[in-house]
Amino acid sequence: MSSITPLQDLSVSSTDQLRERALRSLERCGVRVSPGSGPRMRARSPITGEDLLDVPAATSADVENAIAAAKDAFTTWRTVPAPIRGALIKRLGALLHDHTAEIAELITIEAGKIPSEALGEVQEMIDICDFAVGLSRQLDGRTMPSERPSHRLMETWHPLGVVAVISAFNFPAAVWSWNTAIALVCGDSVVWKPSPMTPLTSAACSALLERAGSEAGAPAGLHQLVIADAQGGQVLVDSPDVALVSATGSERMGARVAPRVAARLGRCLLELGGNNAAVVAPSADLELATRGIVFAAAGTAGQRCTTLRRVIAHEEVVDALVRRLGDVFGRLPIGDPFAAGTLVGPLINARAYRGMVEALDQARADGGELIAGGGRRPVAGYPGAYYVEPALVRMPAQTDLVRRETFAPVLYAMTYREFDDAIALHNGVPQGLSSSIFTRDQREAERFLATDGSDCGIVNVNIGTSGAEIGGAFGGEKSTGGGRESGSDAWRAYMRRATNTVNYSDELPLAQGVEFA
């Protein structure tokens, strides 16, 4: 069976058009890109695969200076009452609202997201600002009963210090906002090293925060943007003046970052790879499951950490489900994300495309059957643009290939008979970010949510693996890193805890009945 459509040349916006749009959006956000001396970095668009602009790049010395400035600003900012700190984030949220179109356009230009997804990312930023403003009046501790008479035992939370935010290309603005809005409300300062693939989006976001800080009377240097390569990131990771390193990226990156931060006894918040799966039970609504699976697997051209990469379907429904998925995969509109109707934009670069090709070759070698997609759509005049058809592959087993994350739109379909086998397949990968089950059997749903069910940080019922809301903590287990960002009590990662005992008596009793006299 195959739903592969004939490969045809795509027509996309020209590089000149994209450059003009980018400059216009940057200017409206308060950023002017002008020629200059010193190190430069090229901003590129995956829509055409060509460079757009040269932007200033930070050296290792620049990163060190940014850390020093942020450390200095922290000594002032930490003493500002949290509700007053919240006023800064409230203003940032308003500016993001006013400049939603510009930020979203830059996201589409640099990351290749369709406008709907780019606008959704900006809305996520606005939402986390709203959350953080409310949080600024709820950074509460606890009071516990003391075993000693006339004593009060309590916990208080205090700002941590300089927070380094290292973000990835696929969510070039939202992940920064998750960290930065919470960190600033908690009383920390921030140094942000965005992906080198999205410097324009980061410059626009930083400019809006700088404007908000100026209007709110925040100290200079509170937020520092460093557009740098991996060496710049290494400075952040190794600096003893950085209290917390919040890094989003690949498992390989996390495996390098974590030991270096641990070596200096610093703190890490890691959001790494996800090899996410959906279990489709015999009772599942296949229409609902198909819709949820397709968005989760093909949205953002498969370049989300929450992208669905494995379907584990019961043997009674697997054939019908695969037919449905193959049909939809074969009809997905692929092309210029700015073109009306497009649902799948480009891969970020040639490396991502090579990873997809290698994965499909290995899948065939492992006995897999390509059901749909997998081809590349060429773009006339732009050989460096990589548009691909999301691929659906029927696999006989969960091979080593399937246990690895391929950051591209490749979905592996497998079969199970007993529910325990489905859970074992689901959990039988190193990663543990997001998961879902499609079922109308409450017992199966509850089991999937239970201790012996999914081992992921995000567990869904009758929805896909992508599309987390900011109210819940976001993050995963195992090689995904164990970090939590965004909502719930994720704010605690950005603060330090102090246990306080207050004696309001004239006696000095010791704990546990110890006598020392």
Short mmCIF file of C-alpha atoms in Angstrom, two decimals:
data_model
loop_
_atom_site.label_atom_id
_atom_site.label_comp_id
_atom_site.label_asym_id
_atom_site.label_seq_id
_atom_site.Cartn_x
_atom_site.Cartn_y
_atom_site.Cartn_z
CA MET A 1 0.00 0.00 0.00
CA SER A 2 1.26 3.50 -0.75
CA SER A 3 -0.21 7.00 -0.60
CA ILE A 4 2.88 8.73 -1.95
CA THR A 5 1.98 11.61 -4.25
CA PRO A 6 4.15 12.53 -7.26
CA LEU A 7 6.99 14.84 -6.33
CA GLN A 8 6.58 18.29 -7.83
CA ASP A 9 8.54 21.48 -7.52
CA LEU A 10 7.22 23.85 -4.88
CA SER A 11 6.96 27.60 -5.22
CA VAL A 12 7.98 29.64 -2.17
CA SER A 13 8.53 33.22 -1.13
CA SER A 14 11.79 34.61 -2.43
CA THR A 15 14.72 35.31 -0.14
CA ASP A 16 14.40 39.02 -0.93
CA GLN A 17 10.75 38.98 0.12
CA LEU A 18 11.59 37.18 3.35
CA ARG A 19 14.41 39.62 4.09
CA GLU A 20 12.10 42.60 3.64
CA ARG A 21 9.46 41.05 5.88
CA ALA A 22 12.04 40.26 8.55
CA LEU A 23 13.49 43.78 8.54
CA ARG A 24 10.03 45.30 8.77
CA SER A 25 9.06 43.12 11.73
CA LEU A 26 12.36 43.77 13.48
CA GLU A 27 12.01 47.52 13.08
CA ARG A 28 8.49 47.47 14.52
CA CYS A 29 9.87 45.64 17.56
CA GLY A 30 12.63 48.21 17.99
CA VAL A 31 15.52 46.34 16.37
CA ARG A 32 17.70 47.79 13.65
CA VAL A 33 20.17 45.52 11.89
CA SER A 34 23.08 47.49 10.48
CA PRO A 35 26.54 46.60 9.17
CA GLY A 36 29.27 46.65 11.76
CA SER A 37 32.69 45.38 12.72
CA GLY A 38 33.41 42.41 14.90
CA PRO A 39 32.04 38.86 14.82
CA ARG A 40 28.86 38.32 12.84
CA MET A 41 26.35 35.49 12.54
CA ARG A 42 24.11 34.75 9.58
CA ALA A 43 20.36 34.60 9.97
CA ARG A 44 18.90 32.03 7.59
CA SER A 45 15.41 30.96 6.54
CA PRO A 46 14.58 27.29 5.97
CA ILE A 47 11.81 28.47 3.61
CA THR A 48 14.43 29.08 0.92
CA GLY A 49 17.48 27.63 2.63
CA GLU A 50 19.35 30.89 2.09
CA ASP A 51 20.88 33.53 4.33
CA LEU A 52 18.87 36.67 5.06
CA LEU A 53 20.99 38.98 7.21
CA ASP A 54 24.21 39.25 9.16
CA VAL A 55 23.77 40.03 12.86
CA PRO A 56 26.32 40.79 15.58
CA ALA A 57 27.62 37.73 17.41
CA ALA A 58 28.89 37.53 20.97
CA THR A 59 32.42 36.36 21.76
CA SER A 60 33.29 34.36 24.85
CA ALA A 61 34.40 37.61 26.48
CA ASP A 62 31.05 39.18 25.62
CA VAL A 63 29.26 36.28 27.33
CA GLU A 64 31.41 36.72 30.43
CA ASN A 65 30.56 40.42 30.48
CA ALA A 66 26.87 39.62 30.13
CA ILE A 67 27.06 37.28 33.12
CA ALA A 68 28.79 39.98 35.16
CA ALA A 69 26.15 42.56 34.25
CA ALA A 70 23.33 40.16 35.10
CA LYS A 71 24.97 39.31 38.42
CA ASP A 72 25.22 42.99 39.28
CA ALA A 73 21.56 43.61 38.36
CA PHE A 74 20.51 40.63 40.48
CA THR A 75 21.76 42.27 43.68
CA THR A 76 19.20 45.03 43.15
CA TRP A 77 16.38 43.03 41.58
CA ARG A 78 16.24 40.40 44.34
CA THR A 79 15.21 43.04 46.89
CA VAL A 80 12.34 44.38 44.76
CA PRO A 81 9.00 43.06 46.08
CA ALA A 82 7.71 40.22 43.94
CA PRO A 83 4.43 41.97 42.98
CA ILE A 84 6.50 44.91 41.70
CA ARG A 85 8.61 42.47 39.71
CA GLY A 86 5.36 41.14 38.31
CA ALA A 87 4.59 44.59 36.89
CA LEU A 88 7.55 44.20 34.52
CA ILE A 89 6.16 40.91 33.21
CA LYS A 90 2.71 42.41 32.89
CA ARG A 91 4.15 45.10 30.63
CA LEU A 92 6.06 42.48 28.63
CA GLY A 93 2.84 40.57 28.07
CA ALA A 94 1.14 43.72 26.80
CA LEU A 95 4.00 44.42 24.38
CA LEU A 96 3.90 40.85 23.12
CA HIS A 97 0.19 41.27 22.52
CA ASP A 98 0.81 44.47 20.57
CA HIS A 99 3.56 42.85 18.50
CA THR A 100 2.10 39.37 18.06
CA ALA A 101 2.11 39.63 14.26
CA GLU A 102 5.76 40.69 14.09
CA ILE A 103 7.07 38.00 16.45
CA ALA A 104 4.99 35.32 14.73
CA GLU A 105 6.25 36.40 11.31
CA LEU A 106 9.87 36.14 12.45
CA ILE A 107 9.18 32.67 13.88
CA THR A 108 7.77 31.54 10.54
CA ILE A 109 10.69 33.06 8.63
CA GLU A 110 13.40 31.52 10.84
CA ALA A 111 11.83 28.25 12.07
CA GLY A 112 9.53 27.51 9.12
CA LYS A 113 6.36 27.14 11.18
CA ILE A 114 3.02 27.76 9.56
CA PRO A 115 1.48 31.08 10.77
CA SER A 116 -1.14 29.32 12.91
CA GLU A 117 1.57 27.56 14.91
CA ALA A 118 3.72 30.69 15.08
CA LEU A 119 0.79 32.75 16.37
CA GLY A 120 0.08 29.99 18.87
CA GLU A 121 3.64 30.23 20.12
CA VAL A 122 3.28 33.97 20.74
CA GLN A 123 -0.04 33.38 22.51
CA GLU A 124 1.79 30.91 24.72
CA MET A 125 4.22 33.68 25.61
CA ILE A 126 1.38 36.02 26.53
CA ASP A 127 -0.24 33.27 28.60
CA ILE A 128 2.93 32.58 30.59
CA CYS A 129 3.23 36.31 31.31
CA ASP A 130 -0.31 36.24 32.71
CA PHE A 131 0.60 33.19 34.78
CA ALA A 132 3.79 34.80 36.09
CA VAL A 133 2.01 38.03 37.07
CA GLY A 134 -0.40 36.03 39.22
CA LEU A 135 2.50 33.99 40.56
CA SER A 136 4.21 37.19 41.76
CA ARG A 137 1.68 37.29 44.61
CA GLN A 138 1.85 33.58 45.38
CA LEU A 139 5.51 32.71 45.95
CA ASP A 140 4.49 31.18 49.24
CA GLY A 141 6.28 29.01 51.75
CA ARG A 142 4.83 26.76 54.45
CA THR A 143 4.56 26.80 58.24
CA MET A 144 4.98 23.40 59.91
CA PRO A 145 4.30 22.32 63.49
CA SER A 146 7.41 22.48 65.67
CA GLU A 147 8.11 19.81 68.24
CA ARG A 148 9.49 22.50 70.58
CA PRO A 149 7.10 24.72 72.55
CA SER A 150 6.90 28.40 71.59
CA HIS A 151 8.78 27.81 68.33
CA ARG A 152 7.69 28.42 64.75
CA LEU A 153 9.05 26.24 61.93
CA MET A 154 8.61 27.51 58.37
CA GLU A 155 10.00 27.58 54.85
CA THR A 156 10.76 30.69 52.83
CA TRP A 157 11.78 31.01 49.18
CA HIS A 158 14.40 33.43 47.88
CA PRO A 159 15.78 34.46 44.46
CA LEU A 160 18.45 32.13 43.17
CA GLY A 161 20.77 34.32 41.08
CA VAL A 162 21.73 34.46 37.41
CA VAL A 163 19.72 32.06 35.24
CA ALA A 164 21.18 31.00 31.90
CA VAL A 165 18.52 30.12 29.31
CA ILE A 166 19.78 28.06 26.36
CA SER A 167 16.93 27.53 23.90
CA ALA A 168 16.41 25.56 20.68
CA PHE A 169 15.26 26.58 17.21
CA ASN A 170 11.91 24.81 17.18
CA PHE A 171 10.33 27.04 19.84
CA PRO A 172 12.55 30.09 19.46
CA ALA A 173 10.40 32.37 21.64
CA ALA A 174 8.04 30.34 23.84
CA VAL A 175 10.68 28.37 25.75
CA TRP A 176 12.57 31.59 26.49
CA SER A 177 9.39 33.15 27.85
CA TRP A 178 8.61 30.12 30.03
CA ASN A 179 11.97 30.51 31.74
CA THR A 180 12.38 34.27 31.66
CA ALA A 181 8.92 35.32 32.87
CA ILE A 182 9.13 32.96 35.83
CA ALA A 183 12.77 33.69 36.63
CA LEU A 184 12.27 37.47 36.62
CA VAL A 185 9.20 37.25 38.85
CA CYS A 186 11.18 35.02 41.21
CA GLY A 187 13.82 37.76 41.48
CA ASP A 188 16.51 36.30 39.24
CA SER A 189 18.35 37.88 36.34
CA VAL A 190 18.66 36.15 32.97
CA VAL A 191 21.29 35.58 30.29
CA TRP A 192 19.73 34.13 27.14
CA LYS A 193 21.63 32.20 24.49
CA PRO A 194 19.14 31.35 21.77
CA SER A 195 19.71 28.90 18.96
CA PRO A 196 22.11 30.31 16.35
CA MET A 197 19.40 29.40 13.82
CA THR A 198 16.90 31.94 15.20
CA PRO A 199 18.80 35.16 16.04
CA LEU A 200 16.18 37.53 14.60
CA THR A 201 13.31 36.20 16.70
CA SER A 202 15.44 36.41 19.82
CA ALA A 203 16.55 39.97 19.05
CA ALA A 204 12.93 41.08 18.69
CA CYS A 205 11.84 39.40 21.94
CA SER A 206 14.80 40.82 23.83
CA ALA A 207 14.07 44.32 22.52
CA LEU A 208 10.50 44.14 23.79
CA LEU A 209 11.68 42.99 27.22
CA GLU A 210 14.27 45.77 27.30
CA ARG A 211 11.52 48.28 26.55
CA ALA A 212 9.30 46.80 29.26
CA GLY A 213 12.18 46.95 31.73
CA SER A 214 12.90 50.57 30.95
CA GLU A 215 9.25 51.52 31.43
CA ALA A 216 9.00 49.51 34.67
CA GLY A 217 12.22 50.92 36.14
CA ALA A 218 14.06 47.59 36.20
CA PRO A 219 17.84 47.71 36.76
CA ALA A 220 20.09 47.80 33.70
CA GLY A 221 21.54 44.44 32.74
CA LEU A 222 18.66 42.44 34.20
CA HIS A 223 18.24 40.52 30.93
CA GLN A 224 21.15 39.86 28.60
CA LEU A 225 20.91 38.45 25.08
CA VAL A 226 24.02 36.71 23.75
CA ILE A 227 23.79 35.47 20.17
CA ALA A 228 26.66 33.01 20.22
CA ASP A 229 27.86 29.61 19.08
CA ALA A 230 28.50 26.54 21.21
CA GLN A 231 31.58 28.13 22.78
CA GLY A 232 29.41 30.91 24.15
CA GLY A 233 27.09 28.32 25.63
CA GLN A 234 30.05 26.60 27.22
CA VAL A 235 30.95 29.82 29.05
CA LEU A 236 27.45 29.91 30.55
CA VAL A 237 27.60 26.25 31.52
CA ASP A 238 30.98 26.58 33.23
CA SER A 239 30.54 29.94 34.96
CA PRO A 240 30.30 29.74 38.77
CA ASP A 241 28.30 32.98 38.63
CA VAL A 242 25.43 31.22 36.84
CA ALA A 243 23.18 29.69 39.48
CA LEU A 244 20.91 27.75 37.13
CA VAL A 245 21.39 26.52 33.58
CA SER A 246 18.06 25.87 31.87
CA ALA A 247 18.88 24.15 28.60
CA THR A 248 16.55 22.85 25.91
CA GLY A 249 17.93 20.64 23.16
CA SER A 250 18.99 17.14 22.26
CA GLU A 251 19.84 14.30 24.62
CA ARG A 252 23.40 14.53 23.36
CA MET A 253 23.58 18.19 24.34
CA GLY A 254 22.16 17.45 27.78
CA ALA A 255 24.67 14.68 28.35
CA ARG A 256 27.44 17.23 27.82
CA VAL A 257 25.86 20.05 29.83
CA ALA A 258 24.80 18.17 32.95
CA PRO A 259 28.25 16.84 34.03
CA ARG A 260 29.89 20.23 33.48
CA VAL A 261 27.33 22.02 35.63
CA ALA A 262 27.47 19.27 38.25
CA ALA A 263 31.27 19.54 38.37
CA ARG A 264 30.90 23.06 39.78
CA LEU A 265 27.89 22.02 41.92
CA GLY A 266 25.53 24.22 39.95
CA ARG A 267 21.90 23.57 39.11
CA CYS A 268 20.46 22.25 35.84
CA LEU A 269 16.99 22.31 34.35
CA LEU A 270 17.06 20.12 31.25
CA GLU A 271 14.39 19.66 28.58
CA LEU A 272 15.80 17.16 26.12
CA GLY A 273 14.64 14.60 23.58
CA GLY A 274 11.23 12.97 23.36
CA ASN A 275 10.41 9.71 21.60
CA ASN A 276 6.71 9.98 22.19
CA ALA A 277 4.12 7.27 21.63
CA ALA A 278 0.35 6.84 21.46
CA VAL A 279 -1.38 3.61 22.37
CA VAL A 280 -4.53 2.99 20.30
CA ALA A 281 -6.84 0.55 22.04
CA PRO A 282 -9.58 -1.63 20.46
CA SER A 283 -12.27 0.71 21.80
CA ALA A 284 -10.66 3.87 20.42
CA ASP A 285 -12.56 6.35 18.28
CA LEU A 286 -10.39 5.95 15.17
CA GLU A 287 -11.52 9.24 13.65
CA LEU A 288 -10.49 11.09 16.80
CA ALA A 289 -7.28 9.10 17.03
CA THR A 290 -6.37 9.82 13.40
CA ARG A 291 -6.82 13.56 13.84
CA GLY A 292 -4.80 13.61 17.06
CA ILE A 293 -2.03 11.45 15.65
CA VAL A 294 -1.61 13.37 12.39
CA PHE A 295 -1.20 16.76 14.07
CA ALA A 296 1.14 15.36 16.70
CA ALA A 297 3.25 13.55 14.08
CA ALA A 298 3.33 16.09 11.24
CA GLY A 299 2.90 19.46 12.97
CA THR A 300 6.01 21.67 12.77
CA ALA A 301 7.29 19.12 10.23
CA GLY A 302 7.94 16.71 13.08
CA GLN A 303 10.34 19.12 14.78
CA ARG A 304 8.82 19.30 18.26
CA CYS A 305 10.15 17.57 21.35
CA THR A 306 6.54 16.42 21.85
CA THR A 307 6.14 15.13 18.28
CA LEU A 308 4.48 11.72 18.07
CA ARG A 309 7.02 9.24 16.73
CA ARG A 310 5.48 5.86 17.63
CA VAL A 311 1.95 4.45 17.33
CA ILE A 312 1.27 1.26 19.26
CA ALA A 313 -2.08 -0.03 17.98
CA HIS A 314 -4.04 -3.11 19.01
CA GLU A 315 -4.06 -5.89 16.45
CA GLU A 316 -7.84 -5.50 16.01
CA VAL A 317 -7.56 -1.89 14.82
CA VAL A 318 -4.03 -1.48 13.49
CA ASP A 319 -4.86 -2.16 9.84
CA ALA A 320 -7.80 0.24 9.78
CA LEU A 321 -5.79 2.88 11.62
CA VAL A 322 -2.80 2.58 9.29
CA ARG A 323 -5.09 2.92 6.26
CA ARG A 324 -6.59 6.10 7.69
CA LEU A 325 -3.20 7.55 8.57
CA GLY A 326 -1.71 6.66 5.20
CA ASP A 327 -4.56 8.37 3.39
CA VAL A 328 -4.23 11.57 5.40
CA PHE A 329 -0.42 11.60 5.23
CA GLY A 330 -0.64 11.35 1.45
CA ARG A 331 -2.88 14.43 1.26
CA LEU A 332 -1.10 16.79 3.66
CA PRO A 333 -0.44 20.21 2.04
CA ILE A 334 3.32 20.75 2.05
CA GLY A 335 5.12 23.93 1.09
CA ASP A 336 5.80 27.56 1.87
CA PRO A 337 4.39 28.14 5.36
CA PHE A 338 3.18 31.59 4.30
CA ALA A 339 1.04 30.06 1.52
CA ALA A 340 -2.64 29.63 2.33
CA GLY A 341 -3.57 26.08 3.22
CA THR A 342 -0.07 24.82 3.99
CA LEU A 343 0.09 22.49 6.98
CA VAL A 344 3.67 21.20 6.74
CA GLY A 345 6.54 23.60 6.25
CA PRO A 346 10.25 22.88 5.75
CA LEU A 347 12.80 21.00 7.80
CA ILE A 348 15.25 23.36 9.43
CA ASN A 349 18.32 22.32 7.40
CA ALA A 350 20.19 19.66 5.46
CA ARG A 351 21.29 17.87 8.62
CA ALA A 352 17.66 17.27 9.60
CA TYR A 353 16.94 15.92 6.11
CA ARG A 354 19.92 13.55 6.23
CA GLY A 355 18.72 12.24 9.58
CA MET A 356 15.31 11.50 8.10
CA VAL A 357 16.75 9.73 5.04
CA GLU A 358 19.07 7.63 7.18
CA ALA A 359 16.22 6.66 9.48
CA LEU A 360 14.01 5.55 6.58
CA ASP A 361 16.85 3.56 5.04
CA GLN A 362 17.47 1.81 8.36
CA ALA A 363 13.74 1.18 8.83
CA ARG A 364 13.62 -0.67 5.52
CA ALA A 365 16.71 -2.66 6.50
CA ASP A 366 14.97 -3.59 9.77
CA GLY A 367 11.99 -4.99 7.88
CA GLY A 368 9.80 -1.90 7.97
CA GLU A 369 7.29 -1.07 5.24
CA LEU A 370 6.95 2.51 4.03
CA ILE A 371 3.21 3.14 3.91
CA ALA A 372 3.18 6.81 2.94
CA GLY A 373 5.45 9.80 2.39
CA GLY A 374 9.17 9.95 2.86
CA GLY A 375 10.00 11.89 -0.30
CA ARG A 376 11.53 15.31 -0.71
CA ARG A 377 9.69 18.11 -2.49
CA PRO A 378 12.25 20.18 -4.46
CA VAL A 379 11.99 23.96 -4.66
CA ALA A 380 12.91 25.55 -7.97
CA GLY A 381 15.91 27.81 -7.51
CA TYR A 382 16.45 26.95 -3.86
CA PRO A 383 18.40 23.70 -3.49
CA GLY A 384 19.09 24.42 0.18
CA ALA A 385 15.40 24.23 1.16
CA TYR A 386 14.23 20.87 2.53
CA TYR A 387 10.53 20.12 2.23
CA VAL A 388 9.59 16.51 2.92
CA GLU A 389 6.51 14.34 2.98
CA PRO A 390 5.77 13.10 6.51
CA ALA A 391 6.52 9.38 6.52
CA LEU A 392 4.45 6.54 7.95
CA VAL A 393 6.33 3.24 8.41
CA ARG A 394 4.86 -0.08 9.54
CA MET A 395 7.46 -1.76 11.77
CA PRO A 396 7.51 -5.45 12.77
CA ALA A 397 9.11 -4.63 16.14
CA GLN A 398 10.54 -1.83 18.25
CA THR A 399 14.10 -1.85 16.92
CA ASP A 400 17.10 0.18 18.05
CA LEU A 401 16.16 2.69 15.36
CA VAL A 402 12.68 3.15 16.83
CA ARG A 403 14.17 3.61 20.29
CA ARG A 404 16.12 6.62 19.00
CA GLU A 405 14.55 10.00 18.30
CA THR A 406 14.74 11.19 14.70
CA PHE A 407 13.94 14.92 14.68
CA ALA A 408 11.84 14.80 11.52
CA PRO A 409 8.30 13.70 10.54
CA VAL A 410 8.74 9.91 10.71
CA LEU A 411 6.00 7.91 12.43
CA TYR A 412 6.48 4.22 13.23
CA ALA A 413 3.39 2.01 13.59
CA MET A 414 3.57 -1.17 15.69
CA THR A 415 1.11 -3.75 16.98
CA TYR A 416 0.21 -5.16 20.39
CA ARG A 417 -2.15 -7.85 21.66
CA GLU A 418 -2.22 -7.51 25.48
CA PHE A 419 -2.39 -4.17 27.27
CA ASP A 420 0.68 -4.98 29.39
CA ASP A 421 2.62 -5.47 26.15
CA ALA A 422 1.50 -2.04 24.94
CA ILE A 423 2.78 -0.41 28.11
CA ALA A 424 6.05 -2.32 27.88
CA LEU A 425 6.53 -1.15 24.28
CA HIS A 426 5.57 2.38 25.22
CA ASN A 427 8.03 2.57 28.11
CA GLY A 428 10.78 0.62 26.34
CA VAL A 429 12.70 3.68 25.13
CA PRO A 430 15.27 5.87 26.89
CA GLN A 431 13.14 9.03 26.60
CA GLY A 432 10.13 9.92 28.73
CA LEU A 433 8.55 13.21 27.70
CA SER A 434 4.98 12.95 26.38
CA SER A 435 2.53 10.10 25.87
CA SER A 436 -1.09 9.43 25.04
CA ILE A 437 -3.69 6.70 24.83
CA PHE A 438 -6.81 6.62 22.68
CA THR A 439 -9.45 4.49 24.39
CA ARG A 440 -13.06 4.54 25.59
CA ASP A 441 -12.29 1.96 28.27
CA GLN A 442 -11.93 3.79 31.58
CA ARG A 443 -9.93 0.96 33.10
CA GLU A 444 -7.31 1.22 30.37
CA ALA A 445 -7.22 5.00 30.65
CA GLU A 446 -6.75 4.89 34.41
CA ARG A 447 -4.12 2.18 34.14
CA PHE A 448 -2.19 4.28 31.63
CA LEU A 449 -2.24 7.21 34.09
CA ALA A 450 -1.28 5.04 37.05
CA THR A 451 2.13 4.31 38.57
CA ASP A 452 2.59 1.19 36.44
CA GLY A 453 1.39 2.90 33.26
CA SER A 454 3.16 5.55 31.20
CA ASP A 455 6.55 6.57 32.59
CA CYS A 456 6.47 10.01 30.94
CA GLY A 457 6.22 13.47 32.45
CA ILE A 458 3.14 14.22 30.30
CA VAL A 459 0.40 11.59 30.05
CA ASN A 460 -2.73 12.26 27.95
CA VAL A 461 -5.99 10.46 27.29
CA ASN A 462 -7.76 10.85 23.92
CA ILE A 463 -5.55 13.68 22.72
CA GLY A 464 -2.17 13.64 20.99
CA THR A 465 1.23 14.19 22.53
CA SER A 466 1.67 17.81 21.36
CA GLY A 467 -0.01 20.97 22.55
CA ALA A 468 0.71 21.35 26.29
CA GLU A 469 -0.94 24.21 28.17
CA ILE A 470 1.14 26.57 30.29
CA GLY A 471 -0.87 25.89 33.47
CA GLY A 472 0.72 22.47 33.91
CA ALA A 473 4.40 21.84 34.49
CA PHE A 474 6.14 20.83 31.26
CA GLY A 475 8.93 18.26 31.19
CA GLY A 476 9.85 14.60 31.16
CA GLU A 477 11.73 11.78 32.79
CA LYS A 478 14.66 9.47 31.98
CA SER A 479 16.91 10.86 29.23
CA THR A 480 14.48 13.73 28.65
CA GLY A 481 16.21 15.33 31.62
CA GLY A 482 13.73 15.44 34.48
CA GLY A 483 13.26 19.21 34.39
CA ARG A 484 9.97 21.09 34.71
CA GLU A 485 9.15 24.47 33.22
CA SER A 486 6.09 26.70 32.81
CA GLY A 487 3.16 26.16 35.19
CA SER A 488 2.22 24.43 38.45
CA ASP A 489 5.09 24.70 40.96
CA ALA A 490 7.86 24.81 38.34
CA TRP A 491 8.79 28.22 39.79
CA ARG A 492 10.61 26.46 42.62
CA ALA A 493 13.45 25.54 40.26
CA TYR A 494 14.28 29.25 39.99
CA MET A 495 14.46 29.88 43.73
CA ARG A 496 16.32 28.63 46.79
CA ARG A 497 14.55 27.29 49.86
CA ALA A 498 15.37 28.28 53.44
CA THR A 499 14.06 26.46 56.51
CA ASN A 500 13.53 28.92 59.37
CA THR A 501 13.02 28.31 63.07
CA VAL A 502 11.88 31.16 65.31
CA ASN A 503 12.08 30.81 69.10
CA TYR A 504 9.71 33.25 70.78
CA SER A 505 10.18 31.84 74.32
CA ASP A 506 12.69 32.45 77.08
CA GLU A 507 13.86 28.83 76.95
CA LEU A 508 16.22 27.04 74.59
CA PRO A 509 14.93 23.49 74.10
CA LEU A 510 16.84 21.40 71.57
CA ALA A 511 15.24 19.21 68.93
CA GLN A 512 14.82 15.48 69.52
CA GLY A 513 15.08 16.08 73.29
CA VAL A 514 18.85 16.55 73.19
CA GLU A 515 20.33 17.98 76.38
CA PHE A 516 23.57 19.91 76.30
CA ALA A 517 24.25 21.70 79.53
#
